[in-house]
Tab-separated table of C-alpha atoms in Angstrom:
chain	number	residue	atom	x	y	z
A	17	ALA	CA	95.186	104.080	105.870
A	18	LEU	CA	98.381	101.340	106.047
A	19	ALA	CA	100.059	103.246	108.187
A	20	ASP	CA	98.198	104.216	111.384
A	21	ASP	CA	94.826	102.748	111.065
A	22	PRO	CA	92.363	104.571	111.450
A	23	ARG	CA	88.573	104.509	111.771
A	24	LEU	CA	88.231	108.133	110.105
A	25	ASP	CA	84.692	108.166	111.822
A	26	ALA	CA	83.246	111.578	113.723
A	27	ARG	CA	83.671	111.538	118.190
A	28	PRO	CA	81.500	111.160	119.838
A	29	ILE	CA	79.550	109.845	116.849
A	30	GLY	CA	76.042	111.970	116.444
A	31	PRO	CA	73.152	111.758	113.521
A	32	ARG	CA	74.908	111.932	111.241
A	33	GLN	CA	77.718	110.367	109.824
A	34	ALA	CA	80.590	110.899	107.061
A	35	THR	CA	81.847	108.296	103.950
A	36	ARG	CA	85.037	107.669	104.826
A	37	VAL	CA	86.956	106.812	100.940
A	38	VAL	CA	90.104	106.214	101.424
A	39	ALA	CA	91.516	107.155	97.442
A	40	ASP	CA	93.605	103.029	97.357
A	41	SER	CA	95.574	102.020	93.905
A	42	GLN	CA	96.090	99.394	94.248
A	43	ALA	CA	93.093	97.646	97.230
A	44	ARG	CA	95.685	97.457	100.047
A	45	LEU	CA	93.933	98.212	102.766
A	46	PRO	CA	93.899	95.103	104.756
A	47	ARG	CA	90.132	93.052	105.631
A	48	THR	CA	91.679	93.217	108.913
A	49	SER	CA	92.171	96.647	109.196
A	50	ARG	CA	90.253	98.916	110.786
A	51	LEU	CA	87.513	101.017	107.865
A	52	VAL	CA	87.702	97.818	106.343
A	53	ILE	CA	85.374	95.805	110.532
A	54	THR	CA	83.846	98.223	110.501
A	55	ALA	CA	82.682	99.135	107.106
A	56	ARG	CA	78.946	97.760	107.407
A	57	GLU	CA	78.263	100.705	110.224
A	58	LEU	CA	80.064	102.729	109.040
A	59	PRO	CA	80.253	103.873	105.032
A	60	LEU	CA	83.738	103.253	103.164
A	61	LEU	CA	84.340	104.427	100.216
A	62	VAL	CA	87.609	103.126	98.506
A	63	ALA	CA	88.858	103.988	94.650
A	64	VAL	CA	90.864	101.953	93.199
A	65	THR	CA	92.040	102.230	89.871
A	66	ASP	CA	92.370	99.603	87.071
A	67	ALA	CA	95.066	97.727	88.826
A	68	ALA	CA	93.355	96.475	91.260
A	69	PRO	CA	94.009	92.701	91.913
A	70	PRO	CA	90.091	91.859	91.478
A	71	GLU	CA	89.676	89.167	94.395
A	72	ARG	CA	91.629	92.179	97.364
A	73	CYS	CA	88.368	95.146	95.030
A	74	GLU	CA	85.256	92.354	95.736
A	75	ALA	CA	86.880	91.513	99.765
A	76	LEU	CA	86.494	94.392	100.204
A	77	ALA	CA	83.466	94.898	98.368
A	78	ALA	CA	82.653	91.552	100.471
A	79	GLN	CA	83.297	93.356	103.564
A	80	GLY	CA	81.046	96.485	102.767
A	81	ALA	CA	82.973	98.809	101.448
A	82	ASP	CA	81.970	100.145	98.489
A	83	VAL	CA	84.399	99.407	95.866
A	84	VAL	CA	84.344	102.331	92.660
A	85	THR	CA	87.167	102.168	90.185
A	86	LEU	CA	87.859	104.926	89.348
A	87	PRO	CA	91.264	106.461	86.433
A	88	ALA	CA	94.739	106.132	87.190
A	89	ARG	CA	97.027	109.770	87.137
A	90	ASP	CA	101.038	108.767	88.101
A	91	GLY	CA	99.568	105.498	89.101
A	92	LEU	CA	97.493	106.069	91.810
A	93	VAL	CA	93.864	106.954	91.420
A	94	ASP	CA	93.286	110.492	90.513
A	95	VAL	CA	92.139	113.501	92.587
A	96	ALA	CA	89.848	115.187	90.285
A	97	ALA	CA	88.035	112.003	89.025
A	98	LEU	CA	88.384	111.132	93.137
A	99	LEU	CA	85.627	114.338	92.987
A	100	GLY	CA	84.370	114.517	90.435
A	101	GLU	CA	83.200	111.310	91.903
A	102	LEU	CA	82.269	112.682	95.245
A	103	GLY	CA	80.557	115.183	93.184
A	104	ARG	CA	77.412	112.904	91.830
A	105	ARG	CA	77.047	110.971	95.094
A	106	ASP	CA	75.829	115.038	96.947
A	107	MET	CA	78.927	114.938	98.870
A	108	THR	CA	79.934	118.693	98.949
A	109	HIS	CA	81.831	119.221	102.094
A	110	VAL	CA	85.120	116.368	102.270
A	111	LEU	CA	87.419	116.658	105.552
A	112	VAL	CA	90.516	114.902	104.494
A	113	GLU	CA	92.997	113.677	106.283
A	114	GLY	CA	95.788	112.472	104.045
A	115	GLY	CA	99.458	111.966	103.358
A	116	ALA	CA	101.515	114.369	101.127
A	117	HIS	CA	100.725	113.534	97.714
A	118	LEU	CA	96.931	113.915	98.153
A	119	LEU	CA	96.902	117.263	99.827
A	120	GLY	CA	99.438	118.250	97.496
A	121	SER	CA	97.160	116.634	94.894
A	122	LEU	CA	94.224	118.704	96.436
A	123	PHE	CA	96.697	122.247	96.214
A	124	ASP	CA	97.360	121.257	92.961
A	125	LEU	CA	93.563	121.891	91.616
A	126	GLU	CA	92.917	124.379	93.715
A	127	GLN	CA	90.380	122.367	95.363
A	128	VAL	CA	91.187	123.102	99.126
A	129	ASP	CA	88.913	126.253	100.571
A	130	ALA	CA	90.219	125.801	104.307
A	131	VAL	CA	93.338	124.038	106.861
A	132	ASP	CA	92.850	122.452	110.840
A	133	VAL	CA	96.690	121.783	110.900
A	134	PHE	CA	97.706	120.184	114.211
A	135	ILE	CA	101.841	120.839	114.603
A	136	ALA	CA	103.171	117.899	117.281
A	137	PRO	CA	106.552	119.590	119.186
A	138	ILE	CA	108.561	116.715	116.980
A	139	LEU	CA	110.788	118.564	114.425
A	140	GLU	CA	112.232	115.434	112.554
A	141	THR	CA	114.867	115.880	110.883
A	142	GLY	CA	116.898	114.472	106.760
A	143	ALA	CA	117.188	115.835	103.574
A	144	ARG	CA	114.680	112.777	103.419
A	145	SER	CA	112.390	113.935	106.446
A	146	PRO	CA	108.712	113.425	104.562
A	147	GLY	CA	106.660	117.373	104.468
A	148	PRO	CA	103.093	117.249	105.368
A	149	VAL	CA	101.918	118.823	101.264
A	150	ALA	CA	103.144	117.434	98.987
A	151	GLY	CA	102.364	118.274	95.093
A	152	SER	CA	103.459	121.357	91.941
A	153	GLY	CA	104.195	124.022	95.303
A	154	LYS	CA	104.081	127.224	94.254
A	155	SER	CA	107.852	128.560	93.187
A	156	SER	CA	108.561	131.215	95.278
A	157	MET	CA	107.950	132.337	98.163
A	158	MET	CA	105.898	135.292	96.902
A	159	GLU	CA	103.757	132.318	95.625
A	160	ALA	CA	103.369	130.449	98.765
A	161	LEU	CA	99.126	130.577	99.738
A	162	ARG	CA	98.323	132.511	103.071
A	163	LEU	CA	96.086	132.333	105.129
A	164	VAL	CA	93.157	133.929	106.230
A	165	ASP	CA	90.845	134.335	109.473
A	166	VAL	CA	93.627	132.648	111.480
A	167	THR	CA	93.155	131.027	115.036
A	168	MET	CA	95.409	128.960	116.812
A	169	SER	CA	95.175	127.038	120.041
A	170	GLN	CA	96.842	123.389	121.863
A	171	VAL	CA	95.117	120.562	121.519
A	172	GLU	CA	96.856	117.475	124.193
A	173	GLY	CA	99.777	119.085	123.728
A	174	ASP	CA	100.095	119.393	119.757
A	175	LEU	CA	99.179	123.355	117.881
A	176	ARG	CA	96.248	123.718	115.649
A	177	VAL	CA	95.738	126.444	113.422
A	178	GLN	CA	93.184	126.832	111.726
A	179	GLY	CA	93.010	128.988	108.866
A	180	THR	CA	91.463	129.561	105.595
A	181	ILE	CA	92.715	130.345	101.670
A	182	ALA	CA	93.190	133.455	100.980
A	183	HIS	CA	92.035	131.923	97.172
A	184	PRO	CA	94.279	133.861	94.729
A	185	TRP	CA	93.099	132.369	91.888
A	186	LEU	CA	89.334	133.788	92.015
């Protein structure tokens, strides 16, 4: 959210609008971001930790965001606690467009059912190049998660790969 300033809205707008959820441990989301500016027209939940300055939380709430304080894990919003909060709110389907750490946390918690990945024809090289998914990961390729029911297509020059996780933990 800080790097890309997304709206995270459905286009075209249909009869249902999902609640947009941002894990923002220190409430750094700018009040001028597209997420916050549209908070009164499209629901926005901002999950923070006790480390978030109260004045930032109040400013987000004043612009229409629903700010909820959750426990921290390694200085970030505890993803398991966030999923629990979403469940308490009867939010049972979550589409995640996040960074490597958030995605990695969800994979580590075995909470990913399917993926919809867009791969741009761009190669970022170097040892410090960011990967799409962080987290604990698997120790070998034999343990790597496999996709089933895979479909591939091209969307505006990007490769789109969709598939369901073959759940080895079931």
